[in-house]
DNA sequence: CAGTAGCCTG
DNA sequence: CAGGCTACTG
């Protein structure tokens, strides 16, 4: 028989697609509880993401003043750089785009200053900072932990504070403020909090200085003396101070101004200001590191370009790149790339890829029996060439998964063979993005991807059994009296429902074995329900036991220790 | 006790 | 699909 479930129980392809695409296109600000969601989504660096979001206005001033970070010699020093879009330029474009996007977004809604890809980029940059801060080369472990915990502590406080504010009804908050204003103790506690904030800010500044120094140490040898001078002259030290009128400016040294008199006059505003400054300092430091790395990578690109063997195919080069990357560790990832890793060509303008690749790895095509399909879902609409990438096009899950399967989680995504060349190698900016990725992948990545995969498998499995139960009940309701009348073919509704879920675009041929196992599962459910075993809360466990024995072998790649 | 599977929920 | 919770297991 051909099981036909009630219409409402079937996923309609169009609905699913629309929903998916909506989800992909939806700006973060339109999502439920975006504030909290964004805080939790980058669990490695939720604090900084949160803080950075508040500093978007500052970004523009940095962009306008970008000579601050760009040594003139790095732009004019190479004739090759002059003949094509330089990374410096692309970085500027990037930030300009960022700025203009931000302003568009802000004008549309002041509540949603950041697009998803910008957030993703930031998350990666933050990852770098964390990675660098935890690099084993200099600071002691205890020191690093100390510094990190300072960041985390501050983040938690800000987060809690914001949570508290969100929870307080507005009138209550106003009352609270009014009461506090008349309470002498409140001033004292505020003063105390300001003091704490100052301390935290100073700690942050120390941390950021360490970061900068570390960065300089790592790259000084590759910079020319003139660059050094230019940078110093241009004030690459990330200095922030607070003016007496509570505006923030870059200064020649690290200061926390807005002294005691201001504190006494308006402790609350100072408190807010300190938080603001702290977030700004973090943001600027992140930007600085990003820009400096961009410059360095750009300065290296002429060598990298010359190094490519012309007779090698792109595929071979990519494979080679991926393999060489696989063996590199965090330190090599943050250091200038070996010559074979990157190639810059002038043929792609930065707008082809001005954003970092998404680190978000989504659903691989997987059958519920535990085996991963090696087919690739279309990451693009049918009418669109796979190589007409826009910067907002996410790297498809299955590409990433395939790459992970092939090269392991330590490999860089730039080795993915189906990546467009603009994304893969040529865009100087994408080189930066990829290096960010490679670093981010090394920093907590294994655990993340593993747990996420486990969760996906769990969800898929769950969906499979839900469908099986549903269709078994449907068969019973339809009066099927013999289990032998139930079969699963490619025309069966149950198969269509599953296929719609796991293999929406029919990218791979579902193996016959899947049909067999699905049929057995259906029979088991039918029998169990027929015998009223479903009155037992754990009645499904017996079925799970039977079916899991029919599972395909877990691919060897997943058994690798690199997935632990 | 940490890690994991399974269930529930949004 | 993902997060939270609970029960189970080594």
XYZ file of C-alpha atoms (C1' of nucleotides) in Angstrom:
584
model
C 0.000 0.000 0.000
C 0.984 3.518 -0.487
C 0.670 5.357 2.765
C -0.937 8.706 2.473
C -0.870 10.916 5.480
C -3.273 13.786 6.061
C -2.269 16.783 4.001
C -1.471 18.930 6.937
C 1.063 16.464 8.145
C 3.205 16.630 5.072
C 5.892 19.163 4.548
C 5.083 20.989 1.403
C 8.230 21.645 -0.548
C 7.419 25.233 -1.231
C 6.641 25.988 2.308
C 9.842 24.490 3.450
C 11.837 26.367 0.913
C 10.205 29.634 1.683
C 10.792 29.163 5.320
C 14.376 28.242 4.805
C 15.097 31.108 2.587
C 13.358 33.444 4.927
C 15.476 32.206 7.726
C 18.590 32.722 5.706
C 17.697 36.161 4.556
C 16.237 37.417 7.729
C 18.200 40.112 9.359
C 19.190 39.437 12.915
C 17.073 42.286 14.124
C 13.935 40.590 12.874
C 14.599 37.503 14.849
C 13.081 36.725 18.113
C 15.106 37.940 20.988
C 18.011 38.798 18.828
C 19.841 40.426 21.660
C 20.104 37.312 23.703
C 20.410 35.031 20.763
C 23.414 36.819 19.476
C 24.953 36.672 22.850
C 24.646 32.981 23.034
C 25.433 32.122 19.486
C 29.158 32.661 19.690
C 29.792 30.959 22.898
C 33.478 31.454 22.552
C 33.183 35.182 22.582
C 29.680 36.319 23.390
C 30.856 39.264 25.379
C 32.823 40.938 22.677
C 30.114 40.374 20.134
C 27.771 42.097 22.448
C 30.117 44.924 23.163
C 31.073 45.437 19.566
C 27.485 45.814 18.576
C 27.291 48.877 20.715
C 30.210 50.529 19.066
C 29.111 50.615 15.493
C 29.065 54.368 15.422
C 32.695 54.453 16.297
C 33.448 52.273 13.344
C 32.743 55.101 10.986
C 35.174 57.411 12.616
C 37.817 54.750 12.405
C 37.107 54.223 8.755
C 37.264 57.903 8.049
C 40.524 58.023 9.864
C 41.918 54.833 8.456
C 45.377 56.199 7.838
C 45.662 55.707 11.512
C 46.150 52.038 10.794
C 47.576 52.046 7.312
C 51.237 52.766 6.961
C 51.669 54.713 3.771
C 54.591 52.571 2.770
C 52.479 49.498 2.727
C 50.273 51.027 0.090
C 52.842 52.760 -2.061
C 55.759 50.463 -1.444
C 55.056 47.890 -4.119
C 54.491 48.427 -7.771
C 52.481 45.241 -7.908
C 50.210 46.614 -5.350
C 49.683 49.694 -7.376
C 48.616 47.733 -10.398
C 45.675 46.080 -8.811
C 43.243 46.480 -6.022
C 45.322 46.237 -2.947
C 44.272 44.556 0.146
C 44.542 47.839 1.860
C 42.068 49.203 -0.593
C 39.907 46.205 -0.314
C 40.013 46.478 3.379
C 38.973 50.062 3.068
C 36.226 49.078 0.718
C 35.291 46.431 3.097
C 35.012 48.755 5.963
C 33.377 51.374 3.831
C 30.846 48.820 2.742
C 30.460 47.850 6.299
C 29.947 51.397 7.229
C 27.437 52.076 4.535
C 25.612 48.858 5.270
C 25.559 49.778 8.874
C 24.192 53.150 8.190
C 21.553 51.710 5.925
C 20.576 49.280 8.554
C 20.558 51.901 11.181
C 18.435 54.174 9.163
C 16.047 51.331 8.572
C 15.960 50.405 12.179
C 18.114 51.658 14.984
C 17.646 48.340 16.704
C 19.494 46.291 14.137
C 22.889 47.789 13.466
C 24.583 44.667 12.158
C 23.960 42.255 9.384
C 24.659 38.632 9.897
C 27.804 38.465 7.889
C 29.218 41.411 9.725
C 28.495 39.659 12.955
C 30.074 36.538 11.619
C 33.177 38.435 10.659
C 33.365 39.979 14.049
C 32.937 36.680 15.695
C 35.918 35.436 13.763
C 38.001 38.429 14.568
C 37.135 37.979 18.177
C 38.130 34.383 17.905
C 41.505 35.484 16.659
C 41.969 37.749 19.537
C 41.170 34.985 21.864
C 43.376 32.632 19.972
C 46.235 35.061 20.040
C 45.703 35.866 23.648
C 45.908 32.197 24.404
C 48.841 31.509 22.161
C 51.386 29.552 24.102
C 54.353 31.529 22.943
C 54.756 34.133 25.600
C 52.337 34.799 28.420
C 51.903 32.256 31.112
C 48.781 30.235 31.165
C 47.690 31.779 34.428
C 48.212 35.247 33.078
C 46.175 34.516 30.010
C 43.408 32.996 32.009
C 43.442 35.991 34.231
C 43.144 38.341 31.348
C 40.424 36.297 29.725
C 38.485 36.001 32.890
C 38.588 39.742 33.214
C 36.941 40.014 29.866
C 34.431 37.363 30.730
C 33.691 38.907 34.073
C 32.983 42.230 32.563
C 30.865 40.594 29.929
C 28.823 38.745 32.463
C 28.198 41.896 34.413
C 27.140 43.849 31.394
C 25.037 40.946 30.257
C 23.358 40.566 33.608
C 22.788 44.251 33.778
C 21.152 44.213 30.384
C 19.103 41.167 31.256
C 17.954 42.885 34.391
C 16.965 45.964 32.450
C 15.098 43.899 29.912
C 13.178 42.119 32.605
C 12.250 45.259 34.465
C 8.999 46.723 33.215
C 9.616 50.225 32.021
C 7.578 51.978 34.648
C 9.250 49.888 37.241
C 12.608 50.878 35.925
C 11.673 54.517 36.054
C 10.444 54.163 39.587
C 13.572 52.347 40.419
C 15.646 55.147 38.984
C 13.691 57.752 40.874
C 14.064 55.932 44.129
C 17.729 55.389 43.535
C 18.293 59.038 42.857
C 17.007 59.930 46.268
C 18.929 57.209 47.981
C 22.318 58.080 49.386
C 23.440 54.480 49.308
C 22.847 54.337 45.640
C 25.512 56.907 44.995
C 27.980 54.960 47.013
C 27.272 51.757 45.192
C 27.438 53.522 41.879
C 30.738 55.005 42.843
C 31.894 51.583 43.715
C 30.716 50.219 40.434
C 32.421 53.016 38.598
C 35.561 52.119 40.402
C 35.165 48.528 39.375
C 34.513 49.542 35.827
C 37.635 51.649 35.820
C 39.611 48.717 37.066
C 38.112 46.485 34.455
C 38.774 49.005 31.778
C 42.370 49.271 32.820
C 42.654 45.515 32.804
C 41.151 45.447 29.367
C 43.580 48.064 28.217
C 46.436 46.018 29.529
C 45.104 43.013 27.752
C 44.714 44.921 24.539
C 48.222 46.266 24.834
C 49.487 42.775 25.303
C 47.595 41.791 22.252
C 49.052 44.585 20.229
C 52.537 43.862 21.392
C 52.102 40.242 20.609
C 50.875 41.092 17.201
C 53.766 43.405 16.577
C 56.221 40.799 17.755
C 54.789 38.305 15.363
C 54.960 40.531 12.361
C 57.758 42.944 13.004
C 60.281 40.787 11.229
C 58.258 40.923 8.061
C 57.693 44.629 8.119
C 60.127 47.097 6.710
C 61.633 49.784 8.839
C 59.816 52.433 6.929
C 56.571 50.695 7.667
C 57.433 50.759 11.280
C 58.002 54.464 11.153
C 54.849 55.036 9.236
C 52.827 53.062 11.711
C 54.266 54.864 14.652
C 53.745 58.144 13.000
C 50.250 57.157 12.124
C 49.565 56.243 15.674
C 48.834 52.578 15.456
C 48.668 52.426 19.209
C 45.075 52.121 19.975
C 44.535 54.910 22.353
C 41.272 55.967 23.728
C 40.476 58.644 26.184
C 37.407 60.347 27.383
C 37.053 64.039 27.004
C 35.593 66.168 29.687
C 32.482 66.557 27.612
C 32.070 62.802 27.585
C 32.956 62.422 23.941
C 35.534 59.861 23.040
C 38.607 60.487 21.012
C 41.769 58.764 20.023
C 44.619 60.185 22.016
C 48.335 59.720 22.209
C 48.228 57.514 25.204
C 45.927 55.246 27.109
C 43.975 57.291 29.545
C 40.842 57.044 31.478
C 39.733 60.590 31.880
C 36.515 62.083 33.085
C 37.845 62.490 36.578
C 36.343 62.537 40.005
C 34.427 65.752 39.668
C 32.580 64.360 36.683
C 32.081 61.160 38.588
C 30.497 62.986 41.450
C 28.298 65.094 39.227
C 26.920 62.245 37.279
C 28.121 58.910 38.356
C 25.583 57.068 36.383
C 26.528 58.639 33.118
C 30.163 58.003 33.862
C 29.367 54.435 34.577
C 27.678 54.127 31.234
C 30.509 55.998 29.631
C 33.068 53.633 31.040
C 31.183 50.677 29.723
C 30.926 52.394 26.417
C 34.584 53.171 26.355
C 35.511 49.661 27.224
C 33.448 48.269 24.430
C 34.895 50.812 22.086
C 38.412 49.936 23.100
C 37.752 46.310 22.363
C 36.174 47.133 19.079
C 39.019 49.329 17.973
C 41.572 46.832 18.994
C 39.804 44.165 17.016
C 39.698 46.454 14.024
C 43.338 47.290 14.401
C 44.424 43.696 14.449
C 42.270 42.990 11.451
C 43.698 45.860 9.478
C 47.257 45.127 10.337
C 46.953 41.532 9.387
C 45.338 42.631 6.152
C 48.281 44.848 5.373
C 50.755 42.131 6.130
C 49.002 39.573 4.020
C 48.818 42.041 1.213
C 52.499 42.782 1.422
C 53.203 39.131 1.088
C 50.895 38.443 -1.756
C 53.353 39.281 -4.570
C 55.586 36.409 -3.450
C 52.675 34.132 -3.093
C 51.478 34.959 -6.509
C 54.808 34.203 -8.146
C 55.066 30.950 -6.375
C 52.274 29.181 -8.169
C 53.205 26.600 -10.677
C 51.259 27.413 -13.815
C 50.769 23.853 -14.961
C 49.024 22.774 -11.856
C 45.288 22.750 -12.032
C 43.261 24.799 -9.662
C 42.005 21.634 -8.080
C 45.494 20.371 -7.448
C 46.504 23.644 -5.981
C 43.529 23.649 -3.705
C 44.220 20.137 -2.574
C 47.808 21.033 -1.913
C 46.758 24.123 -0.012
C 44.329 22.229 2.097
C 46.816 19.511 2.898
C 49.538 21.910 3.825
C 47.152 23.741 6.045
C 46.054 20.631 7.773
C 49.378 20.246 9.446
C 49.745 23.810 10.538
C 48.979 24.846 14.060
C 47.589 27.983 15.553
C 50.862 29.761 15.395
C 51.393 29.162 11.727
C 47.833 30.115 11.121
C 48.320 33.517 12.650
C 51.710 33.966 11.056
C 52.096 34.865 7.429
C 51.026 32.021 5.242
C 53.564 29.814 3.550
C 53.890 30.642 -0.086
C 51.753 27.810 -1.341
C 48.836 28.695 0.785
C 47.634 31.832 -0.848
C 47.633 33.328 -4.202
C 46.439 36.723 -5.130
C 45.366 37.630 -8.590
C 44.262 40.965 -9.849
C 41.272 39.613 -11.667
C 38.824 39.848 -8.840
C 37.734 42.996 -7.265
C 37.133 43.080 -3.569
C 33.416 43.366 -3.951
C 33.301 39.752 -5.032
C 34.204 38.742 -1.570
C 34.346 41.440 0.944
C 33.165 39.371 3.827
C 34.612 36.474 5.679
C 33.170 33.079 4.993
C 30.511 32.002 7.301
C 31.725 29.813 10.073
C 28.258 28.549 10.630
C 28.173 24.995 9.456
C 24.758 23.703 8.723
C 22.999 20.510 7.922
C 24.857 17.909 5.906
C 22.845 15.633 3.704
C 22.452 12.667 5.897
C 20.250 9.675 5.925
C 18.717 8.744 9.203
C 20.620 5.535 9.318
C 23.645 7.381 10.329
C 25.553 7.545 7.108
C 26.467 10.787 5.494
C 25.739 11.224 1.872
C 28.613 12.352 -0.234
C 26.321 14.114 -2.594
C 26.256 17.855 -2.462
C 23.085 19.832 -2.216
C 22.859 22.779 -4.478
C 24.076 25.783 -2.599
C 22.513 28.014 -5.184
C 19.221 28.395 -6.987
C 18.883 26.326 -10.114
C 18.911 29.352 -12.372
C 22.114 30.608 -10.876
C 25.617 29.572 -11.700
C 27.396 28.071 -8.770
C 30.232 30.445 -9.359
C 28.220 33.598 -9.337
C 28.869 34.061 -5.705
C 27.852 37.112 -3.900
C 29.552 38.044 -0.713
C 26.478 37.124 1.203
C 26.294 33.623 -0.164
C 27.009 31.217 2.621
C 29.310 28.333 2.119
C 27.080 25.367 1.923
C 26.905 22.897 4.748
C 27.624 19.888 2.680
C 30.645 21.489 1.098
C 31.977 22.196 4.497
C 31.132 18.792 5.776
C 32.677 17.140 2.794
C 35.748 19.177 3.284
C 35.850 18.271 6.913
C 35.434 14.650 6.067
C 38.190 14.815 3.548
C 40.750 16.916 5.297
C 39.652 16.891 8.872
C 38.610 19.837 10.937
C 42.056 21.384 10.860
C 41.927 22.003 7.175
C 41.192 25.397 5.771
C 37.979 25.902 3.832
C 39.825 27.452 0.971
C 40.657 23.985 -0.193
C 37.067 23.238 -0.958
C 37.106 22.400 -4.597
C 33.678 23.722 -5.400
C 34.418 27.141 -4.113
C 34.460 29.805 -6.735
C 37.908 31.092 -7.425
C 36.947 34.514 -6.254
C 36.111 33.063 -2.940
C 38.796 30.521 -2.885
C 42.046 32.211 -3.625
C 41.918 35.355 -5.553
C 40.240 37.913 -3.455
C 42.822 39.350 -1.208
C 40.184 40.029 1.313
C 39.070 36.466 1.275
C 42.626 35.489 2.056
C 42.253 37.422 5.212
C 38.888 35.931 5.806
C 40.227 32.466 5.271
C 43.078 33.008 7.594
C 40.615 34.184 10.175
C 38.653 31.040 9.544
C 41.617 28.802 9.863
C 42.451 30.344 13.160
C 38.926 30.220 14.381
C 38.687 26.583 13.389
C 41.648 25.810 15.503
C 40.188 27.587 18.514
C 37.412 25.346 19.860
C 36.265 24.287 16.606
C 36.554 20.551 16.971
C 34.280 20.403 19.916
C 31.764 22.716 18.314
C 31.506 20.821 15.093
C 31.357 17.506 16.839
C 28.596 18.434 19.187
C 26.708 20.116 16.413
C 26.986 17.077 14.203
C 25.789 14.926 17.034
C 22.853 17.207 17.480
C 22.003 17.108 13.799
C 22.181 13.356 13.710
C 19.996 13.256 16.736
C 17.465 15.599 15.162
C 17.422 13.711 11.899
C 16.985 10.452 13.656
C 14.203 11.968 15.677
C 12.460 13.194 12.576
C 12.789 9.788 10.996
C 11.128 8.022 13.884
C 8.411 10.636 14.179
C 7.539 10.068 10.566
C 7.595 6.327 11.019
C 5.242 6.477 13.934
C 2.952 8.861 12.125
C 2.692 6.718 9.029
C 2.295 3.521 11.029
C -0.624 5.051 12.877
C -2.002 6.278 9.610
C -1.884 2.757 8.228
C -3.749 1.436 11.235
C -6.346 4.165 10.944
C -6.698 3.385 7.277
C -7.620 -0.147 8.211
C -4.499 -1.972 7.128
C -4.925 -5.345 8.747
C -1.725 -7.093 7.760
C 1.718 -5.700 8.271
C 2.740 -7.299 5.008
C 0.521 -4.855 3.225
C 2.815 -2.112 4.255
C 5.721 -1.528 1.943
C 7.952 1.390 1.328
C 8.818 2.309 -2.213
C 10.070 5.482 -3.797
C 6.480 6.361 -4.572
C 5.323 5.998 -0.999
C 4.222 9.087 0.812
C 6.380 8.158 3.737
C 9.373 8.036 1.471
C 8.490 11.386 -0.055
C 8.166 12.971 3.328
C 11.556 11.695 4.389
C 13.140 12.532 1.101
C 11.767 16.021 1.317
C 13.503 16.389 4.594
C 16.838 14.780 3.941
C 17.232 15.143 0.232
C 15.050 18.022 -0.768
C 16.669 18.695 -4.110
C 17.181 15.012 -4.944
C 20.882 15.563 -5.005
C 21.649 11.973 -4.329
C 20.064 8.656 -5.062
C 18.590 7.218 -1.920
C 20.023 3.734 -1.480
C 17.734 0.757 -1.643
C 18.852 -0.178 1.794
C 17.176 2.906 3.127
C 13.853 1.737 1.741
C 14.327 -1.656 3.312
C 15.123 -0.269 6.706
C 12.302 2.241 6.490
C 9.910 -0.570 5.747
C 11.168 -2.646 8.651
C 10.838 0.346 10.917
C 7.322 0.935 9.755
C 6.459 -2.675 10.420
C 7.889 -2.475 13.896
C 5.851 0.596 14.672
C 2.748 -0.923 13.168
C 3.129 -4.081 15.224
C 3.868 -2.249 18.420
C 0.935 0.102 18.053
C -1.344 -2.720 17.029
C -0.397 -4.552 20.204
C -0.994 -1.384 22.229
C 2.602 -1.339 23.336
C 2.523 2.401 22.954
C 0.886 2.630 26.361
C 4.335 2.064 27.777
C 6.196 5.379 27.853
C 9.383 3.736 26.624
C 7.779 1.546 24.012
C 9.888 3.048 21.256
C 13.121 1.969 22.809
C 12.580 -1.608 21.745
C 12.135 -0.431 18.185
C 15.197 1.743 18.371
C 17.182 -1.263 19.475
C 16.091 -3.250 16.487
C 16.584 -0.489 13.972
C 19.929 0.719 15.233
C 21.332 -2.710 14.442
C 20.459 -2.036 10.843
C 22.331 1.218 10.799
C 25.037 1.676 8.263
C 28.551 1.868 9.563
C 29.636 5.218 10.820
C 32.069 6.622 8.268
C 35.656 6.141 9.320
C 36.261 9.844 9.211
C 33.939 10.292 12.131
C 35.848 7.782 14.156
C 39.004 9.790 13.783
C 40.394 11.257 16.958
C 40.425 14.621 15.262
C 36.663 14.722 15.665
C 36.862 14.423 19.426
C 31.255 13.537 37.821
C 31.559 14.434 32.890
C 29.727 13.143 28.717
C 25.968 11.535 26.108
C 21.273 10.063 24.509
C 16.732 11.016 24.439
C 12.819 13.855 25.167
C 10.471 18.188 25.134
C 9.842 22.705 23.594
C 9.923 26.898 20.828
C 16.923 22.888 13.994
C 18.707 24.052 18.380
C 18.615 24.615 23.357
C 17.358 22.942 27.861
C 16.481 19.334 30.845
C 16.831 14.656 32.720
C 18.382 10.025 33.043
C 21.857 7.000 32.167
C 26.599 5.295 31.846
C 31.587 4.609 32.265
